[in-house]
PDB file of C-alpha atoms in Angstrom:
ATOM      1  CA  MET A  14      16.308 -31.108 -19.406  1.00 58.00           C
ATOM      2  CA  SER A  15      13.353 -32.997 -17.995  1.00 71.00           C
ATOM      3  CA  VAL A  16      10.619 -31.250 -16.070  1.00 75.00           C
ATOM      4  CA  ASP A  17       8.722 -33.030 -13.332  1.00 82.00           C
ATOM      5  CA  LEU A  18       5.055 -32.570 -14.213  1.00 89.00           C
ATOM      6  CA  ALA A  19       3.904 -33.581 -10.738  1.00 91.00           C
ATOM      7  CA  LEU A  20       5.821 -30.657  -9.220  1.00 90.00           C
ATOM      8  CA  ILE A  21       4.407 -28.252 -11.790  1.00 93.00           C
ATOM      9  CA  PHE A  22       0.879 -29.510 -11.034  1.00 95.00           C
ATOM     10  CA  ALA A  23       1.550 -29.095  -7.303  1.00 95.00           C
ATOM     11  CA  ILE A  24       2.770 -25.522  -7.913  1.00 95.00           C
ATOM     12  CA  GLY A  25      -0.420 -24.713  -9.812  1.00 96.00           C
ATOM     13  CA  VAL A  26      -2.669 -26.189  -7.134  1.00 97.00           C
ATOM     14  CA  LEU A  27      -0.833 -24.452  -4.281  1.00 96.00           C
ATOM     15  CA  VAL A  28      -0.840 -21.055  -5.978  1.00 96.00           C
ATOM     16  CA  ALA A  29      -4.503 -21.343  -7.022  1.00 97.00           C
ATOM     17  CA  CYS A  30      -5.667 -22.419  -3.557  1.00 97.00           C
ATOM     18  CA  GLY A  31      -3.478 -19.812  -1.897  1.00 95.00           C
ATOM     19  CA  THR A  32      -4.800 -17.022  -4.096  1.00 96.00           C
ATOM     20  CA  THR A  33      -8.387 -18.082  -3.419  1.00 96.00           C
ATOM     21  CA  LEU A  34      -7.830 -18.116   0.332  1.00 95.00           C
ATOM     22  CA  VAL A  35      -6.000 -14.773   0.395  1.00 93.00           C
ATOM     23  CA  LEU A  36      -9.129 -13.147  -1.065  1.00 93.00           C
ATOM     24  CA  GLU A  37     -11.311 -14.315   1.863  1.00 91.00           C
ATOM     25  CA  ARG A  38     -12.439 -12.065   4.756  1.00 89.00           C
ATOM     26  CA  SER A  39     -11.270 -14.329   7.578  1.00 90.00           C
ATOM     27  CA  LEU A  40      -7.719 -13.527   8.689  1.00 90.00           C
ATOM     28  CA  THR A  41      -7.089 -17.211   9.469  1.00 91.00           C
ATOM     29  CA  ARG A  42      -7.953 -18.207   5.897  1.00 93.00           C
ATOM     30  CA  VAL A  43      -5.841 -15.365   4.546  1.00 93.00           C
ATOM     31  CA  LEU A  44      -2.951 -16.672   6.624  1.00 93.00           C
ATOM     32  CA  VAL A  45      -3.354 -20.248   5.371  1.00 94.00           C
ATOM     33  CA  GLY A  46      -3.568 -18.902   1.832  1.00 95.00           C
ATOM     34  CA  PHE A  47      -0.361 -16.950   2.301  1.00 92.00           C
ATOM     35  CA  VAL A  48       1.445 -20.066   3.543  1.00 94.00           C
ATOM     36  CA  LEU A  49       0.172 -22.049   0.523  1.00 95.00           C
ATOM     37  CA  LEU A  50       1.320 -19.297  -1.827  1.00 93.00           C
ATOM     38  CA  GLY A  51       4.754 -19.261  -0.181  1.00 92.00           C
ATOM     39  CA  ASN A  52       5.125 -23.020  -0.534  1.00 93.00           C
ATOM     40  CA  GLY A  53       4.049 -22.851  -4.177  1.00 94.00           C
ATOM     41  CA  VAL A  54       6.659 -20.191  -4.904  1.00 91.00           C
ATOM     42  CA  ASN A  55       9.326 -22.240  -3.113  1.00 91.00           C
ATOM     43  CA  LEU A  56       8.469 -25.258  -5.258  1.00 91.00           C
ATOM     44  CA  PHE A  57       8.723 -23.016  -8.317  1.00 91.00           C
ATOM     45  CA  PHE A  58      12.239 -22.011  -7.264  1.00 88.00           C
ATOM     46  CA  ILE A  59      13.219 -25.670  -6.902  1.00 87.00           C
ATOM     47  CA  VAL A  60      11.780 -26.619 -10.310  1.00 88.00           C
ATOM     48  CA  ALA A  61      13.393 -23.581 -11.948  1.00 86.00           C
ATOM     49  CA  SER A  62      16.816 -24.487 -10.542  1.00 83.00           C
ATOM     50  CA  GLY A  63      17.097 -27.416 -12.950  1.00 80.00           C
ATOM     51  CA  PRO A  64      18.354 -30.925 -12.378  1.00 80.00           C
ATOM     52  CA  PRO A  65      20.133 -31.780  -9.139  1.00 78.00           C
ATOM     53  CA  GLY A  66      23.904 -31.811  -9.110  1.00 79.00           C
ATOM     54  CA  ALA A  67      26.852 -32.075  -6.791  1.00 79.00           C
ATOM     55  CA  ALA A  68      27.323 -29.729  -3.867  1.00 78.00           C
ATOM     56  CA  PRO A  69      28.522 -26.314  -5.064  1.00 76.00           C
ATOM     57  CA  ILE A  70      32.001 -26.658  -3.583  1.00 78.00           C
ATOM     58  CA  VAL A  71      34.844 -26.172  -6.031  1.00 77.00           C
ATOM     59  CA  GLY A  72      37.057 -29.255  -6.270  1.00 77.00           C
ATOM     60  CA  ALA A  73      34.790 -31.500  -4.178  1.00 77.00           C
ATOM     61  CA  SER A  74      33.497 -33.521  -7.103  1.00 80.00           C
ATOM     62  CA  ASP A  75      33.926 -33.961 -10.845  1.00 80.00           C
ATOM     63  CA  GLU A  76      30.118 -33.995 -11.384  1.00 83.00           C
ATOM     64  CA  ARG A  77      28.138 -31.000 -12.565  1.00 83.00           C
ATOM     65  CA  MET A  78      27.467 -28.609  -9.642  1.00 82.00           C
ATOM     66  CA  ALA A  79      23.980 -27.541  -8.609  1.00 81.00           C
ATOM     67  CA  ASP A  80      23.071 -23.876  -8.865  1.00 82.00           C
ATOM     68  CA  PRO A  81      23.025 -22.539  -5.278  1.00 84.00           C
ATOM     69  CA  LEU A  82      21.050 -19.361  -6.104  1.00 87.00           C
ATOM     70  CA  PRO A  83      17.533 -20.934  -6.266  1.00 86.00           C
ATOM     71  CA  GLN A  84      18.189 -22.795  -3.038  1.00 85.00           C
ATOM     72  CA  ALA A  85      19.281 -19.569  -1.344  1.00 89.00           C
ATOM     73  CA  MET A  86      16.178 -17.791  -2.656  1.00 89.00           C
ATOM     74  CA  ALA A  87      13.931 -20.608  -1.379  1.00 89.00           C
ATOM     75  CA  LEU A  88      15.584 -20.464   2.033  1.00 91.00           C
ATOM     76  CA  THR A  89      15.104 -16.694   2.152  1.00 92.00           C
ATOM     77  CA  ALA A  90      11.460 -17.099   1.111  1.00 90.00           C
ATOM     78  CA  VAL A  91      10.919 -19.654   3.891  1.00 92.00           C
ATOM     79  CA  VAL A  92      12.246 -17.204   6.479  1.00 93.00           C
ATOM     80  CA  ILE A  93      10.141 -14.321   5.147  1.00 91.00           C
ATOM     81  CA  THR A  94       7.033 -16.505   5.044  1.00 90.00           C
ATOM     82  CA  LEU A  95       7.643 -17.563   8.634  1.00 92.00           C
ATOM     83  CA  GLY A  96       7.929 -13.946   9.783  1.00 94.00           C
ATOM     84  CA  VAL A  97       4.804 -12.828   7.928  1.00 91.00           C
ATOM     85  CA  THR A  98       2.898 -15.846   9.233  1.00 92.00           C
ATOM     86  CA  ALA A  99       3.831 -14.983  12.810  1.00 94.00           C
ATOM     87  CA  PHE A 100       2.714 -11.382  12.267  1.00 93.00           C
ATOM     88  CA  GLY A 101      -0.562 -12.536  10.695  1.00 90.00           C
ATOM     89  CA  LEU A 102      -1.212 -14.908  13.583  1.00 92.00           C
ATOM     90  CA  ALA A 103      -0.696 -12.068  16.041  1.00 93.00           C
ATOM     91  CA  LEU A 104      -3.118  -9.853  14.085  1.00 89.00           C
ATOM     92  CA  ALA A 105      -5.747 -12.592  13.875  1.00 89.00           C
ATOM     93  CA  TYR A 106      -5.441 -13.369  17.582  1.00 91.00           C
ATOM     94  CA  ARG A 107      -5.712  -9.697  18.564  1.00 92.00           C
ATOM     95  CA  THR A 108      -8.732  -9.223  16.321  1.00 89.00           C
ATOM     96  CA  TRP A 109     -10.367 -12.289  17.837  1.00 90.00           C
ATOM     97  CA  GLN A 110      -9.681 -10.931  21.348  1.00 92.00           C
ATOM     98  CA  LEU A 111     -11.205  -7.531  20.561  1.00 91.00           C
ATOM     99  CA  GLU A 112     -14.154  -8.477  18.383  1.00 88.00           C
ATOM    100  CA  GLY A 113     -14.789 -12.186  18.959  1.00 90.00           C
ATOM    101  CA  HIS A 114     -14.114 -13.057  15.311  1.00 87.00           C
ATOM    102  CA  ASP A 115     -11.286 -12.585  12.842  1.00 85.00           C
ATOM    103  CA  ASP A 116     -13.243 -11.267   9.865  1.00 87.00           C
ATOM    104  CA  VAL A 117     -12.024  -8.120   8.172  1.00 84.00           C
ATOM    105  CA  GLN A 118     -14.818  -5.534   8.248  1.00 82.00           C
ATOM    106  CA  ASP A 119     -15.570  -2.961   5.603  1.00 81.00           C
ATOM    107  CA  ASP A 120     -14.229   0.483   6.308  1.00 83.00           C
ATOM    108  CA  VAL A 121     -17.025   2.921   7.179  1.00 83.00           C
ATOM    109  CA  GLU A 122     -15.603   5.691   4.992  1.00 85.00           C
ATOM    110  CA  ASP A 123     -15.162   3.320   2.049  1.00 84.00           C
ATOM    111  CA  SER A 124     -18.775   2.178   2.256  1.00 83.00           C
ATOM    112  CA  LEU A 125     -19.929   5.810   2.497  1.00 82.00           C
ATOM    113  CA  VAL A 126     -17.937   6.744  -0.596  1.00 81.00           C
ATOM    114  CA  MET A 127     -19.295   3.683  -2.420  1.00 82.00           C
ATOM    115  CA  ARG A 128     -22.919   4.596  -1.589  1.00 82.00           C
ATOM    116  CA  ARG A 129     -22.413   8.182  -2.717  1.00 80.00           C
ATOM    117  CA  ALA A 130     -20.788   7.012  -5.926  1.00 81.00           C
ATOM    118  CA  GLU A 131     -23.736   4.711  -6.594  1.00 83.00           C
ATOM    119  CA  ARG A 132     -26.167   7.623  -6.068  1.00 81.00           C
ATOM    120  CA  ASP A 133     -23.909   9.885  -8.140  1.00 75.00           C
ATOM    121  CA  ASP A 134     -23.937  12.311  -5.217  1.00 67.00           C
ATOM    122  CA  MET A 135     -21.242  14.875  -4.519  1.00 63.00           C
ATOM    123  CA  SER A 136     -19.130  14.623  -1.408  1.00 59.00           C
ATOM    124  CA  GLY A 137     -20.244  16.717   1.545  1.00 59.00           C
ATOM    125  CA  SER A 138     -16.729  18.061   1.923  1.00 61.00           C
ATOM    126  CA  PHE A 139     -16.746  19.591  -1.552  1.00 59.00           C
ATOM    127  CA  ASP A 140     -18.006  23.163  -1.558  1.00 60.00           C
ATOM    128  CA  GLU A 141     -18.638  25.402  -4.494  1.00 63.00           C
ATOM    129  CA  VAL A 142     -15.904  27.979  -5.006  1.00 63.00           C
ATOM    130  CA  ASP A 143     -16.689  31.302  -3.311  1.00 65.00           C
ATOM    131  CA  GLU A 144     -14.951  34.056  -5.254  1.00 67.00           C
ATOM    132  CA  SER A 145     -15.072  36.502  -2.328  1.00 69.00           C
ATOM    133  CA  LEU A 146     -12.842  34.291  -0.138  1.00 65.00           C
ATOM    134  CA  PRO A 147      -9.072  34.151  -0.634  1.00 64.00           C
ATOM    135  CA  GLU A 148      -7.656  30.984  -2.129  1.00 64.00           C
ATOM    136  CA  GLU A 149      -6.427  28.486   0.474  1.00 63.00           C
ATOM    137  CA  GLU A 150      -2.973  28.181  -1.031  1.00 63.00           C
ATOM    138  CA  GLY A 151      -2.518  31.938  -1.129  1.00 62.00           C
ATOM    139  CA  ALA A 152      -1.959  32.254  -4.863  1.00 61.00           C
ATOM    140  CA  ASP A 153      -4.256  35.282  -5.078  1.00 63.00           C
ATOM    141  CA  LEU A 154      -2.721  37.092  -2.099  1.00 61.00           C
ATOM    142  CA  PRO A 155      -0.489  40.050  -2.918  1.00 63.00           C
ATOM    143  CA  SER A 156       3.201  39.476  -2.479  1.00 66.00           C
ATOM    144  CA  ILE A 157       5.446  41.598  -0.280  1.00 66.00           C
ATOM    145  CA  ASN A 158       6.823  43.413  -3.339  1.00 67.00           C
ATOM    146  CA  ASP A 159       3.273  44.372  -4.368  1.00 69.00           C
ATOM    147  CA  GLU A 160       2.551  45.758  -0.906  1.00 68.00           C
ATOM    148  CA  LEU A 161       5.808  47.776  -0.854  1.00 70.00           C
ATOM    149  CA  THR A 162       5.069  49.173  -4.293  1.00 73.00           C
ATOM    150  CA  ARG A 163       1.549  50.144  -3.204  1.00 72.00           C
ATOM    151  CA  GLU A 164       2.861  51.858  -0.046  1.00 73.00           C
ATOM    152  CA  ASN A 165       5.433  53.817  -2.066  1.00 74.00           C
ATOM    153  CA  ASP A 166       2.746  54.893  -4.519  1.00 76.00           C
ATOM    154  CA  GLU A 167       0.522  56.084  -1.662  1.00 74.00           C
ATOM    155  CA  ASP A 168       3.409  58.024  -0.158  1.00 72.00           C
ATOM    156  CA  ASP A 169       4.091  59.740  -3.486  1.00 71.00           C
ATOM    157  CA  GLU A 170       0.427  60.684  -4.015  1.00 68.00           C
ATOM    158  CA  SER A 171      -0.193  62.083  -0.520  1.00 60.00           C
ATOM    159  CA  PRO A 172      -0.436  65.859  -0.549  1.00 58.00           C
ATOM    160  CA  ASP A 173       2.412  67.479   1.205  1.00 56.00           C
ATOM    161  CA  ASP A 174       1.253  71.030   1.802  1.00 55.00           C
ATOM    162  CA  GLY A 175       4.025  71.863   4.206  1.00 53.00           C
ATOM    163  CA  ASP A 176       1.712  72.177   7.199  1.00 55.00           C
ATOM    164  CA  PRO A 177       3.607  70.628  10.112  1.00 54.00           C
ATOM    165  CA  ARG A 178       0.493  69.755  12.143  1.00 52.00           C
TER     166      ARG A 178
END
């Protein structure tokens, strides 16, 4: 089995460039990177399918048949890449309409958490445990059986002096 080194080099270049672009902040670059990654993976499917052969129709030829599975996977990957590209284009266009650019901004909460972690500061939402307050999940609340038992005990201990007042 011979392997085409030019295709393997092209796969490496496409995947490396695609990965680099996907890590950018601009949605347009992320989209181009995703398309490059998809094409690199499709080339990988074609190289992995082996040497070309006859059409996979039984009885059509006496030659060795090509494996149809990698071709079907590449076709499926092309369709999925097209759909994701259309969705990414819509997101980039909408972001450009709203903000005038297509850069992905940092989340405000994430940056707040990052600054607090750098200062080694506790979160403002974390409070020290107050023992006088009941637990939020109700684990320390008495159950219904405990309340019934307590009521029965109180009824038994109450003095019954026979005065009907």
